[in-house]
PDB file of N, CA and C in Angstrom:
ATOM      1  N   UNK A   1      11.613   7.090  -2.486  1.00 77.00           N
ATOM      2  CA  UNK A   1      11.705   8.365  -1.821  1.00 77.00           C
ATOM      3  C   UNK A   1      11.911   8.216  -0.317  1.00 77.00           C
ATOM      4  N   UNK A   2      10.666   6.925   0.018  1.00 85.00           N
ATOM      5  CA  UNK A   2      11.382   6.978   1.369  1.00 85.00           C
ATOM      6  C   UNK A   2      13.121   6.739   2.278  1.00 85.00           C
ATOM      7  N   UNK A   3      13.179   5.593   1.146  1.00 91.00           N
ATOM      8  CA  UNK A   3      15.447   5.647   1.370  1.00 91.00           C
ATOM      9  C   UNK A   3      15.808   7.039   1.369  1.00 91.00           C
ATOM     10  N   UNK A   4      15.554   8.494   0.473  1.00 92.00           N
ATOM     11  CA  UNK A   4      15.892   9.417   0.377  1.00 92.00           C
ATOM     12  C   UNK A   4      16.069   9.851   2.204  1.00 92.00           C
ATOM     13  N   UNK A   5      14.538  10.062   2.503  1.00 93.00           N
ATOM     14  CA  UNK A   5      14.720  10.425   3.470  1.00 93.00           C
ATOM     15  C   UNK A   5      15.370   9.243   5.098  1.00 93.00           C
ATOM     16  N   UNK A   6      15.690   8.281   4.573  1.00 93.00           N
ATOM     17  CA  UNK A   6      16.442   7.357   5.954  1.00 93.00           C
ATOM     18  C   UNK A   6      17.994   7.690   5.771  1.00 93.00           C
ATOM     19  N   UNK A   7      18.150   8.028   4.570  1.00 93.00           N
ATOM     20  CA  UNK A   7      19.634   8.185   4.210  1.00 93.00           C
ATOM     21  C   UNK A   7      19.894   9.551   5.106  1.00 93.00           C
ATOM     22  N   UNK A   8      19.194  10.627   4.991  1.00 94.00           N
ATOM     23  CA  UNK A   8      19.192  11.408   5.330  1.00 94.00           C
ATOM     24  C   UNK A   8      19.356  11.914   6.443  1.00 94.00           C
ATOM     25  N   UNK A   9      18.721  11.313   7.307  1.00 93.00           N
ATOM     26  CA  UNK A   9      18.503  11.203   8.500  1.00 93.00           C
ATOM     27  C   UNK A   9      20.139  10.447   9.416  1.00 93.00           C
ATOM     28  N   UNK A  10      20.687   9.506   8.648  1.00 90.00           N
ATOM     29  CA  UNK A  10      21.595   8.550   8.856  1.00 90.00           C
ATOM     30  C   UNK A  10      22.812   9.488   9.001  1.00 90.00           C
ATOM     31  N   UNK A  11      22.707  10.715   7.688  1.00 92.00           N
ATOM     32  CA  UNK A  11      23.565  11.740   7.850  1.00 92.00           C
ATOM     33  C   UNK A  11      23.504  12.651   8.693  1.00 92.00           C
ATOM     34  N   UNK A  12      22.350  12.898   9.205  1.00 91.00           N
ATOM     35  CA  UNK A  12      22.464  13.988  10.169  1.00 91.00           C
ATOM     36  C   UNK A  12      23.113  13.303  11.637  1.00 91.00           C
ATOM     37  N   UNK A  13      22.594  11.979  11.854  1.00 89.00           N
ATOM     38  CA  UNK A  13      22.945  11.337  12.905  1.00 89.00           C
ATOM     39  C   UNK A  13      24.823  11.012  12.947  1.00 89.00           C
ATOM     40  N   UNK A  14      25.075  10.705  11.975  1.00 88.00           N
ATOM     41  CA  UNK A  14      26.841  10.712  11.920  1.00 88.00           C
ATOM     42  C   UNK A  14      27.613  11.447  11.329  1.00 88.00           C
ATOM     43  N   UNK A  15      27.174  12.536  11.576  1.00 87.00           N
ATOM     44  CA  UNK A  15      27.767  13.605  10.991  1.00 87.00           C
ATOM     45  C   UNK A  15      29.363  13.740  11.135  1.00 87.00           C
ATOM     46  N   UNK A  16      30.087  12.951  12.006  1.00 88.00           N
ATOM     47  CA  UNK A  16      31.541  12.578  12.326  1.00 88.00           C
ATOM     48  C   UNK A  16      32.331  12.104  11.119  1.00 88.00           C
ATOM     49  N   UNK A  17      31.188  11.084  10.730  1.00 89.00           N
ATOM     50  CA  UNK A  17      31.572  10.128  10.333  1.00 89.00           C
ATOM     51  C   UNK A  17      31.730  10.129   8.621  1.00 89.00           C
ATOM     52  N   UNK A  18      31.065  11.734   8.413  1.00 88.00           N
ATOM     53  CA  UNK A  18      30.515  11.676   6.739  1.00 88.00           C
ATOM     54  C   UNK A  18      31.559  12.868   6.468  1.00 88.00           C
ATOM     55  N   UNK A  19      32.346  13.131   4.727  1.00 90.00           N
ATOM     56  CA  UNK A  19      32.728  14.656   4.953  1.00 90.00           C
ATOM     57  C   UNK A  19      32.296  15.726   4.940  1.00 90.00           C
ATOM     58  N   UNK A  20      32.354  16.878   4.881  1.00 89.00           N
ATOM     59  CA  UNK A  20      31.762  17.885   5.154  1.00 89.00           C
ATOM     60  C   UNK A  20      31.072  18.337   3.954  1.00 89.00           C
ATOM     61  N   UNK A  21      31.451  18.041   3.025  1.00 89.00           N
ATOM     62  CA  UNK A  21      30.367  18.298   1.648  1.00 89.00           C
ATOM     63  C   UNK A  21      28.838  17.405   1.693  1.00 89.00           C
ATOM     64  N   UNK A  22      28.860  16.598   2.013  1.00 89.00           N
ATOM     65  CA  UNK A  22      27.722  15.543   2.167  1.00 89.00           C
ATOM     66  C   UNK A  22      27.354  15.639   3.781  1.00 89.00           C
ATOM     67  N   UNK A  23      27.559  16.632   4.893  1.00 90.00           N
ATOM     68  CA  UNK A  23      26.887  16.862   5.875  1.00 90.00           C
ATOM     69  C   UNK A  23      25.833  18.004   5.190  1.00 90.00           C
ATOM     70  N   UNK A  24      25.900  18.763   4.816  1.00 92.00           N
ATOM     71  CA  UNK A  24      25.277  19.841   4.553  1.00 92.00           C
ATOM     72  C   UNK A  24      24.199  18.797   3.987  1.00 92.00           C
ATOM     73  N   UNK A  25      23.929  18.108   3.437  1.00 93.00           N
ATOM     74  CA  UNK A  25      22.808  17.595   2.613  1.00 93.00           C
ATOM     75  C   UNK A  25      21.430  16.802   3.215  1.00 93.00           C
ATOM     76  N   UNK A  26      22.450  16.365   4.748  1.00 91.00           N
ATOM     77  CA  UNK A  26      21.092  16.022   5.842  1.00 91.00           C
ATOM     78  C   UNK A  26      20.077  16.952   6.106  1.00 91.00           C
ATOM     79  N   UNK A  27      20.561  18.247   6.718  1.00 93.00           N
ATOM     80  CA  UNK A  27      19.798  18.965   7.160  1.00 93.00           C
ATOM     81  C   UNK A  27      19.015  20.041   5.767  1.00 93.00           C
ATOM     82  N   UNK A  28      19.620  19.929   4.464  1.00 95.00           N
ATOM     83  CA  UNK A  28      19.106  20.966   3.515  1.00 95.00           C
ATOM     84  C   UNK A  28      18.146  19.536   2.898  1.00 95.00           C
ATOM     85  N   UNK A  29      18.620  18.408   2.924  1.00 93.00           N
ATOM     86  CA  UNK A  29      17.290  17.540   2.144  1.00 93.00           C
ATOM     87  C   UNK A  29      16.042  17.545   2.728  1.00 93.00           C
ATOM     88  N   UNK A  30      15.822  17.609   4.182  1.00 93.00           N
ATOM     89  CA  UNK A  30      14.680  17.504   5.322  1.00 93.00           C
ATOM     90  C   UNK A  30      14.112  18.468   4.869  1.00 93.00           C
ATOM     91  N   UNK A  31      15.287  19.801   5.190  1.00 95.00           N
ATOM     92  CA  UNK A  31      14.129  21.367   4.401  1.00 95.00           C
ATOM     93  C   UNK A  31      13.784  21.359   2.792  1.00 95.00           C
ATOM     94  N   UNK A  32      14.340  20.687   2.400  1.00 95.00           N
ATOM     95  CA  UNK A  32      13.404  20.606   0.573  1.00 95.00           C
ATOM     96  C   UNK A  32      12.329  19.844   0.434  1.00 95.00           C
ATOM     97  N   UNK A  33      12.196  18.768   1.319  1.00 95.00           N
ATOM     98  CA  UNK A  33      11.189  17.816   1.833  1.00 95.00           C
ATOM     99  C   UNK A  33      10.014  18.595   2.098  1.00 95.00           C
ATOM    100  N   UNK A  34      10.394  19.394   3.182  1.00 95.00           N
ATOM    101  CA  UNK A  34       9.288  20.117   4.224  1.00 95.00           C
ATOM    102  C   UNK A  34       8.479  21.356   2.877  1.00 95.00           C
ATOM    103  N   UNK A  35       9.729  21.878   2.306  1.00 96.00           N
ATOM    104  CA  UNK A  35       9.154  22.835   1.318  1.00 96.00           C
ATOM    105  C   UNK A  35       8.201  22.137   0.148  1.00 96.00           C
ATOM    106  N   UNK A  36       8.483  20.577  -0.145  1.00 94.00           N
ATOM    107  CA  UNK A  36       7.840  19.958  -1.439  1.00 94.00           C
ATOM    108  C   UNK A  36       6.586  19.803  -0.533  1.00 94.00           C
ATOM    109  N   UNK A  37       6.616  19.907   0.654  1.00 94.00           N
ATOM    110  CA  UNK A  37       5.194  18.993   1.290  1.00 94.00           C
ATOM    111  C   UNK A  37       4.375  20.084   0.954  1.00 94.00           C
ATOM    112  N   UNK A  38       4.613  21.265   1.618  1.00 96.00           N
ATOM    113  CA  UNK A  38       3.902  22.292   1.607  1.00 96.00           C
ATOM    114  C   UNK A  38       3.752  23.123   0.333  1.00 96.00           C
ATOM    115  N   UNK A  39       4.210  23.053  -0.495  1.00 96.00           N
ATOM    116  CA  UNK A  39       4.204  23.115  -2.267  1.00 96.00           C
ATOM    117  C   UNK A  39       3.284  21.610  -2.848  1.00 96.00           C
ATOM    118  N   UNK A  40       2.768  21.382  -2.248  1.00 94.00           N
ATOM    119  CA  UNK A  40       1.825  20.258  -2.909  1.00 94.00           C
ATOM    120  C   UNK A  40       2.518  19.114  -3.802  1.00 94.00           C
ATOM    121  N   UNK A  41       3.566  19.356  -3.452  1.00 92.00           N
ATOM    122  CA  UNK A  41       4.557  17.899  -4.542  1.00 92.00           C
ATOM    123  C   UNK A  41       4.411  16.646  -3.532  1.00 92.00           C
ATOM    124  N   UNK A  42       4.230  15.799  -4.471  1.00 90.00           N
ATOM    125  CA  UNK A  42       3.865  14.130  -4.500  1.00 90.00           C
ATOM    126  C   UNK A  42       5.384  13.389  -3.691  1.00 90.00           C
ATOM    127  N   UNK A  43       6.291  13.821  -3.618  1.00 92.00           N
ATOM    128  CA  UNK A  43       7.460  13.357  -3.085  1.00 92.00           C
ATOM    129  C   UNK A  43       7.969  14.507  -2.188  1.00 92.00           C
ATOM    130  N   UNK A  44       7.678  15.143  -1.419  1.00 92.00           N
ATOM    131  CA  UNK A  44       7.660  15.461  -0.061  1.00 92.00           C
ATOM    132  C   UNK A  44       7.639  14.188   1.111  1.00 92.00           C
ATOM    133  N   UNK A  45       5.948  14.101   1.154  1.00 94.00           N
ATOM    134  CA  UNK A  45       5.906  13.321   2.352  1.00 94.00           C
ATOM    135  C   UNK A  45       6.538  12.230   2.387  1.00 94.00           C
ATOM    136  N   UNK A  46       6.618  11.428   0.957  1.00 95.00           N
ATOM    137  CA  UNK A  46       7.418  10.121   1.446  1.00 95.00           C
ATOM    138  C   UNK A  46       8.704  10.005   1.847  1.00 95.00           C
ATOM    139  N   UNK A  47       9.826  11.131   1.449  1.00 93.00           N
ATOM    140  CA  UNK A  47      11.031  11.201   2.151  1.00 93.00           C
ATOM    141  C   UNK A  47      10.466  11.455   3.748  1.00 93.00           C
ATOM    142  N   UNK A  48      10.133  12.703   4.295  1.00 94.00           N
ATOM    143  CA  UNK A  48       9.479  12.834   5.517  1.00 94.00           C
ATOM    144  C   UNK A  48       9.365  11.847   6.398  1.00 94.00           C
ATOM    145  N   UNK A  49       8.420  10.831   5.641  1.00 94.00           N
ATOM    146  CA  UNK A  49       7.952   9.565   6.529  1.00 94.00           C
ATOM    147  C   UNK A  49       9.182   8.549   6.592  1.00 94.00           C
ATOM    148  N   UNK A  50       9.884   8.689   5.401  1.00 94.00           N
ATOM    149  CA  UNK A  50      11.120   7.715   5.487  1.00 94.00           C
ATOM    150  C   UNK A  50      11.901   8.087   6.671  1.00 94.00           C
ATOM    151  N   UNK A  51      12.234   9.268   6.820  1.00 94.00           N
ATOM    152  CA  UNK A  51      12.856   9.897   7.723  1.00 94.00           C
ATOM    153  C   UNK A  51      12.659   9.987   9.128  1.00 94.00           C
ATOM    154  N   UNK A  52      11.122   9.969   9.232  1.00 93.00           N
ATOM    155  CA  UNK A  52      10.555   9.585  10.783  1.00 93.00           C
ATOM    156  C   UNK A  52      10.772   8.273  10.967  1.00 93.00           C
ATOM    157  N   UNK A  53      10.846   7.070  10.019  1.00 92.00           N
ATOM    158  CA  UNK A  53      10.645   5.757  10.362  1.00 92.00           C
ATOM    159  C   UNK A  53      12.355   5.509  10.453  1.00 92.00           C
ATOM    160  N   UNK A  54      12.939   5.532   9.937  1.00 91.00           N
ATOM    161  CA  UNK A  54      14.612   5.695  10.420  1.00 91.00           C
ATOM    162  C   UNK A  54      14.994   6.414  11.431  1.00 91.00           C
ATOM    163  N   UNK A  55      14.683   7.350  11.674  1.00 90.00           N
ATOM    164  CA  UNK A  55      15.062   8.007  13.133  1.00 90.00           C
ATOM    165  C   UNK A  55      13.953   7.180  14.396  1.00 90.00           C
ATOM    166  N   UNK A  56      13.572   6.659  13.758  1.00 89.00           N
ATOM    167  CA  UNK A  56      12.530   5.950  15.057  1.00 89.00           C
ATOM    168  C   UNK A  56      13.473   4.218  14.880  1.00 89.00           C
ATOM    169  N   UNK A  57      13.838   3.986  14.091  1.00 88.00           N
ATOM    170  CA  UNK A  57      14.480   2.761  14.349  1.00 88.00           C
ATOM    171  C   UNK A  57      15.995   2.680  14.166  1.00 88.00           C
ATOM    172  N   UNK A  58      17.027   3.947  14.331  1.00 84.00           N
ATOM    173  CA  UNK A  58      18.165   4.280  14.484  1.00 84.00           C
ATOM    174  C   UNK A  58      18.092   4.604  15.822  1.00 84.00           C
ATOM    175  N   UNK A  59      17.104   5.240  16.850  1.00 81.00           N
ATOM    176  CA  UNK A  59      16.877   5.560  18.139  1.00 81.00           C
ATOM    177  C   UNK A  59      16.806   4.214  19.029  1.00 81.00           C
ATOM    178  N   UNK A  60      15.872   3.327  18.192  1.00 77.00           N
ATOM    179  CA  UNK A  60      15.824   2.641  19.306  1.00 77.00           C
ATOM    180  C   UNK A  60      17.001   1.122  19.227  1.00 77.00           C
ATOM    181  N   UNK A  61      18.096   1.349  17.938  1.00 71.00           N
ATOM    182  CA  UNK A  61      19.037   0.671  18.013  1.00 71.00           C
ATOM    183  C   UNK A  61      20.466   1.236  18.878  1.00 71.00           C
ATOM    184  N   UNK A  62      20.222   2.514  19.061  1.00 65.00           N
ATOM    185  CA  UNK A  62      21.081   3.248  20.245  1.00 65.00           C
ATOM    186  C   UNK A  62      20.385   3.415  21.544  1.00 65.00           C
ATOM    187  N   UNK A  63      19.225   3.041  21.498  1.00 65.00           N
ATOM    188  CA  UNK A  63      18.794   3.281  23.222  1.00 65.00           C
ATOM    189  C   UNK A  63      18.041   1.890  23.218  1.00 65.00           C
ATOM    190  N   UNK A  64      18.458   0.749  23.271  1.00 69.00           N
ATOM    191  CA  UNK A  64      17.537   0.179  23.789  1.00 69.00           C
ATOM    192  C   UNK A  64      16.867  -0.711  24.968  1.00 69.00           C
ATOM    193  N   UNK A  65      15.521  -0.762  24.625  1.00 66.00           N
ATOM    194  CA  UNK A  65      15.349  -1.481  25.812  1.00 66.00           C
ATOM    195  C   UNK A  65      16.094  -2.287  27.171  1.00 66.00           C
ATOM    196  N   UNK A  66      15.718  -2.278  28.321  1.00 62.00           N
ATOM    197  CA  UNK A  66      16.113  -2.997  29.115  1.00 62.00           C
ATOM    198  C   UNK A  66      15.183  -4.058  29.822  1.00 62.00           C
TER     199      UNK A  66
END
């Protein structure tokens, strides 16, 4: 579940780069995520967390350190 949500995330970030049928799916998978969390389903948070931990290490492979 967590790949669910790094994939996800990967899409929202290159959205250039993906076609337009499979952009829509970054930003509507995050909100089905957010809705399973808060609906008490067992596979919410782990996309979520996948998704924070990929955007935290897709960030710091475009900004990094000096």
């Amino acid at each position: 579940m967590g790949l669910l949500g790094a994939l996800l995330v990967w899409i929202i970030l290159n959205r250039r780069s993906v076609p337009v049928q499979i952009q829509i799916w970054g930003p509507a998978g995050l909100i089905f995520a957010v809705i399973l969390t808060f609906s008490y389903n067992i596979h919410g948070p782990p996309i979520l967390v996948g998704a924070l931990i990929a955007l935290l290490m897709l960030q710091s492979k475009m900004y990094p350190k000096k």
